[in-house]
């Protein structure tokens, strides 16, 4: 029996059901194996009073500190995040909370599913317990925390000390190596997609259910500047008769609402807010194109989910995009600007691709393969330690 401690500050809870659903799915796949005993520790960062009373943090009061989540034991210790410190003390605070939570428990390996702050915490626990540690890089944990002055050293030191490293794409692996971490330590571990749920449907019927007639573009991602929804809005504003639906919530909502009003496209550009992950297949499969203008990504799950639905994608040349858009029948990779995005969307709308041809590009991304690779990786680290 392989006893796994999974650390992830990117994991859903009752107040944030969409938060890190891809980490959840990976974890549930591993936990379902009969030869694995898995415990998740999903720390929740909360600032000191009175900031802890802000609605953003007050919602966590109802989240239990210990529960069974979809059949898996999950500990949710709170740790203090200090405003104005740029994350410098996140890892040390999380470490103290995790130590208390797992006292008296035994594990064979630690699986940190996000590089920061989980990575440095995993390294400290691994040293204390004499067990191997794996850390996975997904995107912002390297692109932001790995370069921020207050945390870059912690990220690099964790990568150097880990027994094994995973990356969601080949590009992400290269980004890890660029920090000075040996490239040979990194294995590419692609995400998966539920091919039964994310599948083509009759588009006309699906559009009608959404109240849409004519060409439809969707974008899925948090309403934050990095996701580039402003670029897609400007692109669609140039395309007469094209509807854009954006699924996501975040700090940029007000700015995007103002942009939509200025462009005079409120009749065909809608912000849907946070859409439950279970409802995304119907939304994405209804679209003729999925467009996401992210400034950075590791390998976005929604890229693969769109392809599985038979919906081609338009994305910038970031992260693992070339590993997903491997041919024109998957979509287009274009500069992160409104003009190129508009041209690519128009191109795909003008010559629609058969859904099954697009879907073929997603068939290599399965959760089954993800689980097999993760188990082999973790079990191999334990065996090597001997």
C-alpha positions as a printed Julia matrix, in Angstrom:
386×3 Matrix{Float64}:
   0.0    0.0     0.0
   1.4    3.39   -1.04
   0.61   5.98    1.64
   0.47   9.39   -0.05
   0.27  12.83    1.53
  -1.01  15.26   -1.1
  -0.4   18.94   -0.32
  -2.39  21.46   -2.32
  -3.46  25.02   -1.59
  -5.24  24.75   -4.94
  -8.17  22.46   -4.1
 -11.97  22.9    -4.08
 -14.12  23.35   -0.99
 -17.79  24.07   -0.41
 -17.25  27.82   -0.75
 -15.14  27.48   -3.93
 -16.36  24.41   -5.86
 -14.46  25.39   -9.04
 -11.16  26.19   -7.31
  -8.52  23.79   -8.59
 -10.96  21.2    -9.98
  -8.16  19.79  -12.16
  -6.05  19.15   -9.04
  -9.08  17.52   -7.43
  -9.64  15.26  -10.44
  -5.99  14.18  -10.51
  -6.09  13.46   -6.78
  -9.35  11.51   -6.91
  -7.94   9.36   -9.7
  -4.9    8.42   -7.63
  -6.94   7.9    -4.45
  -9.29   5.5    -6.28
  -6.5    2.97   -6.76
  -6.88   0.03   -4.34
  -3.14   0.09   -3.63
  -3.11   3.75   -2.51
  -4.05   5.3     0.84
  -4.22   9.04    0.26
  -4.75  12.03    2.55
  -5.13  15.57    1.21
  -3.99  18.61    3.16
  -5.48  21.69    1.52
  -4.37  24.67    3.58
  -6.47  27.84    3.5
  -4.67  31.16    3.92
  -6.47  33.82    5.95
  -5.13  37.26    6.98
  -5.27  38.51   10.59
  -8.32  40.33   11.97
  -9.91  42.64   10.84
  -9.1   41.69    7.23
 -10.29  38.17    8.0
 -13.81  39.63    8.2
 -13.73  40.59    4.53
 -16.32  38.58    2.53
 -13.48  37.0     0.54
 -12.24  35.28    3.71
 -15.36  35.17    5.86
 -16.76  32.46    3.58
 -14.1   30.05    4.87
 -15.62  30.06    8.37
 -18.18  27.47    7.25
 -15.56  25.2     5.64
 -14.71  22.3     7.98
 -11.1   21.77    8.96
 -11.46  17.98    8.52
 -13.9   16.26    6.18
 -14.44  13.49    3.66
 -14.57  15.18    0.26
 -15.87  12.95   -2.55
 -14.64   9.9    -0.7
 -11.19  11.26    0.2
 -10.02  12.47    3.61
  -9.2   16.18    3.4
  -7.64  18.31    6.12
  -8.08  22.05    5.69
  -5.86  23.8     8.26
  -5.89  27.59    8.32
  -2.63  29.46    8.08
  -1.94  33.16    8.43
  -1.1   35.23    5.36
   0.41  38.6     6.18
  -0.6   41.47    3.87
   2.25  43.49    2.42
   4.82  40.69    2.65
   4.44  39.47   -0.96
   4.08  35.85    0.16
   7.47  35.71    1.9
   6.03  33.94    4.98
   3.29  31.86    3.32
   5.31  28.63    3.35
   6.52  28.9     6.94
   3.0   29.63    8.19
   1.55  26.76    6.16
   4.25  24.4     7.45
   3.29  25.06   11.06
  -0.37  24.39   10.28
   0.33  21.18    8.35
   2.61  19.81   11.06
  -0.2   20.1    13.58
  -2.7   18.51   11.22
  -0.71  15.39   10.36
   0.83  14.73   13.78
   0.9   10.99   14.45
   0.24  10.0    10.82
   2.66   8.02    8.67
   3.28   8.45    4.93
   5.56   6.96    2.32
   5.75   9.92   -0.07
   4.66  13.56   -0.31
   2.96  14.82   -3.46
   2.92  18.63   -3.63
   0.5   19.47   -6.41
   1.45  23.16   -6.63
   4.97  24.57   -6.4
   4.29  27.4    -3.96
   3.72  27.5    -1.06
   3.19  23.72   -1.07
   6.63  22.86   -2.47
   8.8   24.33    0.3
   6.44  22.85    2.91
   6.71  19.4     1.32
  10.51  19.61    1.35
  10.6   20.5     5.05
   8.22  17.66    5.95
  10.09  15.21    3.76
  13.36  15.99    5.54
  11.77  15.67    8.95
  10.23  12.3     8.11
  12.91  10.9     5.83
  10.51  10.33    2.92
  10.7   11.4    -0.76
   8.99  14.47   -2.15
   7.49  15.25   -5.56
   6.45  18.75   -6.63
   4.3   19.6    -9.64
   4.47  22.91  -11.54
   1.29  24.18  -13.19
   1.8   27.8   -14.24
   1.58  30.78  -11.9
   3.52  28.88   -9.25
   6.57  29.19  -11.51
   5.71  32.22  -13.66
   4.81  34.41  -10.65
   6.16  32.92   -7.4
   9.26  31.58   -9.1
  10.29  35.09  -10.17
   8.91  37.3    -7.38
  11.68  38.74   -5.24
  10.15  37.57   -1.96
   9.62  33.94   -2.99
  11.91  33.05   -5.92
  14.63  31.63   -3.66
  12.12  29.41   -1.86
  10.78  28.05   -5.15
  14.25  27.35   -6.55
  15.49  25.72   -3.35
  12.42  23.48   -3.22
  12.97  22.41   -6.81
  16.61  21.61   -6.17
  15.8   19.58   -3.05
  12.85  17.59   -4.43
  13.32  13.92   -5.28
  11.22  14.35   -8.4
   9.46  17.12  -10.3
   6.44  17.14  -12.6
   5.34  19.77  -15.12
   2.03  20.1   -16.95
   3.78  20.71  -20.28
   7.15  20.59  -21.98
   7.2   24.38  -21.98
   6.56  24.37  -18.22
   9.48  21.97  -17.77
  11.7   24.4   -19.67
  10.52  27.23  -17.43
  11.51  25.21  -14.36
  14.96  24.56  -15.83
  15.33  28.29  -16.52
  15.27  28.85  -12.74
  18.49  26.85  -12.46
  16.89  23.52  -11.59
  18.32  20.52  -13.5
  16.11  19.68  -16.47
  16.67  15.95  -16.0
  14.72  16.09  -12.72
  11.52  17.13  -14.51
   8.94  14.81  -16.08
   6.08  16.09  -18.21
   2.75  15.02  -16.68
  -0.13  16.12  -18.87
  -3.58  16.9   -17.57
  -6.56  14.74  -18.4
 -10.06  15.34  -19.69
 -13.28  13.46  -19.06
 -14.03  12.4   -22.64
 -17.48  11.13  -21.69
 -18.61  14.5   -20.29
 -16.74  16.78  -22.67
 -18.05  15.61  -26.03
 -19.67  17.09  -29.15
 -23.39  17.86  -29.14
 -25.86  19.28  -31.63
 -24.68  22.89  -31.69
 -27.93  24.48  -32.86
 -29.86  22.88  -30.01
 -27.15  23.75  -27.49
 -27.04  27.38  -28.66
 -30.81  27.66  -28.43
 -30.65  26.53  -24.8
 -28.29  29.45  -24.17
 -30.49  31.92  -26.01
 -27.96  32.34  -28.81
 -28.49  32.36  -32.54
 -25.6   32.62  -34.98
 -21.85  32.22  -34.4
 -20.81  31.7   -30.78
 -17.41  32.18  -29.12
 -16.83  31.21  -25.48
 -14.02  32.06  -23.1
 -13.48  30.32  -19.77
 -11.25  31.63  -17.0
 -11.07  33.87  -13.95
 -11.81  37.53  -14.61
  -8.26  38.67  -13.96
  -5.96  40.64  -16.28
  -3.69  37.65  -16.95
  -6.51  35.76  -18.68
  -6.86  38.43  -21.37
 -10.64  38.58  -21.63
 -10.28  42.21  -22.72
  -8.41  41.05  -25.82
 -11.16  38.59  -26.74
 -13.87  41.2   -26.15
 -12.11  43.63  -28.49
 -11.67  40.86  -31.05
 -15.34  39.85  -31.04
 -16.4   43.51  -31.16
 -14.83  43.56  -34.65
 -16.9   40.6   -35.82
 -20.49  41.54  -36.65
 -23.14  39.12  -35.47
 -20.8   37.03  -33.29
 -21.82  36.35  -29.67
 -19.26  36.0   -26.87
 -20.02  34.3   -23.54
 -17.39  34.53  -20.8
 -17.52  32.08  -17.88
 -15.6   33.16  -14.81
 -15.52  35.6   -11.92
 -12.88  37.89  -10.5
 -11.51  41.32   -9.76
 -11.63  42.55  -13.37
 -15.41  42.24  -13.73
 -16.02  45.97  -13.37
 -13.38  46.89  -15.93
 -14.72  44.32  -18.41
 -18.3   45.53  -17.94
 -17.13  49.08  -18.69
 -15.25  47.87  -21.77
 -18.33  46.06  -23.08
 -20.43  49.2   -22.57
 -17.87  51.43  -24.34
 -17.74  49.08  -27.31
 -21.52  48.99  -27.53
 -21.63  45.18  -27.64
 -23.7   44.5   -24.55
 -26.31  42.79  -26.72
 -23.86  40.07  -27.78
 -21.12  39.91  -25.12
 -22.16  38.48  -21.76
 -20.31  37.82  -18.52
 -21.86  34.65  -17.11
 -20.11  34.72  -13.74
 -18.76  31.56  -12.15
 -20.15  28.54  -13.98
 -20.03  25.19  -12.12
 -17.58  22.82  -13.75
 -20.39  20.32  -14.29
 -22.12  22.85  -16.57
 -19.06  23.71  -18.66
 -19.41  20.84  -21.17
 -22.77  22.13  -22.39
 -21.42  25.69  -22.71
 -18.19  24.79  -24.48
 -19.79  22.23  -26.82
 -22.3   24.87  -27.95
 -19.52  27.16  -29.15
 -18.05  27.37  -32.61
 -14.74  28.61  -31.14
 -13.18  28.79  -27.67
 -10.85  31.79  -27.35
  -8.6   32.51  -24.36
  -5.92  35.22  -24.53
  -3.87  34.31  -21.45
  -0.58  36.09  -20.82
   0.79  32.86  -19.34
  -0.32  29.27  -18.83
   1.2   25.9   -18.1
  -1.27  23.85  -20.08
  -4.81  25.09  -19.57
  -7.37  22.35  -18.95
 -10.0   24.32  -20.83
  -7.92  24.06  -24.02
  -8.19  20.28  -23.93
 -11.8   20.33  -22.72
 -12.76  22.48  -25.71
 -11.07  20.15  -28.17
 -12.83  17.18  -26.57
 -16.12  18.97  -27.26
 -15.14  19.35  -30.9
 -14.63  23.09  -30.43
 -11.44  24.54  -31.97
  -9.42  27.0   -29.91
  -7.66  30.32  -30.46
  -4.84  30.98  -27.99
  -1.55  32.91  -27.79
   1.87  31.2   -27.99
   2.08  30.59  -24.23
   3.05  27.53  -22.21
   2.02  24.21  -23.68
  -0.12  25.68  -26.47
   2.04  24.05  -29.21
   1.58  20.7   -27.44
  -2.2   21.03  -27.77
  -2.67  22.92  -31.04
  -0.57  20.56  -33.11
  -2.39  21.18  -36.42
  -4.79  23.73  -37.97
  -7.63  21.28  -37.28
  -7.2   21.99  -33.55
  -7.33  25.78  -33.87
  -4.91  28.67  -34.11
  -1.98  30.05  -32.11
  -1.77  33.81  -32.69
  -0.28  36.92  -31.04
  -2.09  38.16  -27.94
  -3.74  41.07  -29.72
  -7.31  41.82  -30.77
  -6.57  41.95  -34.5
  -4.95  38.5   -34.82
  -7.55  36.99  -32.51
 -10.38  38.46  -34.6
  -8.8   37.17  -37.81
  -8.3   33.66  -36.39
 -11.85  33.49  -35.04
 -13.24  34.68  -38.37
 -11.14  32.09  -40.18
 -12.5   29.24  -38.07
 -16.08  30.51  -38.32
 -15.76  30.83  -42.09
 -14.6   27.23  -42.58
 -16.1   25.13  -39.76
 -14.15  22.01  -38.83
 -15.94  18.67  -38.26
 -16.34  18.16  -34.52
 -14.84  14.67  -34.54
 -11.75  15.94  -36.37
 -11.22  18.55  -33.65
 -11.97  16.07  -30.88
  -9.25  13.71  -32.11
  -6.65  16.15  -30.77
  -7.91  15.57  -27.19
  -7.94  11.78  -27.22
  -4.4   11.49  -25.87
  -5.27  13.48  -22.74
  -7.05  11.05  -20.42
  -7.36  10.96  -16.66
  -6.61   7.26  -16.77
  -3.2    7.96  -18.31
  -2.68  10.79  -15.83
  -3.32   8.44  -12.89
  -1.06   5.66  -14.2
   1.81   8.09  -14.74
   1.41   9.76  -11.34
   1.35   6.44   -9.48
   4.43   5.18  -11.34
   6.25   8.43  -10.56
   5.49   8.43   -6.83
   6.04   4.69   -6.37
   9.34   5.03   -8.22
  10.53   7.73   -5.81
   9.76   5.48   -2.86
  11.54   2.54   -4.45
  14.59   4.65   -5.23
  14.8    5.8    -1.62
  14.51   2.11   -0.66
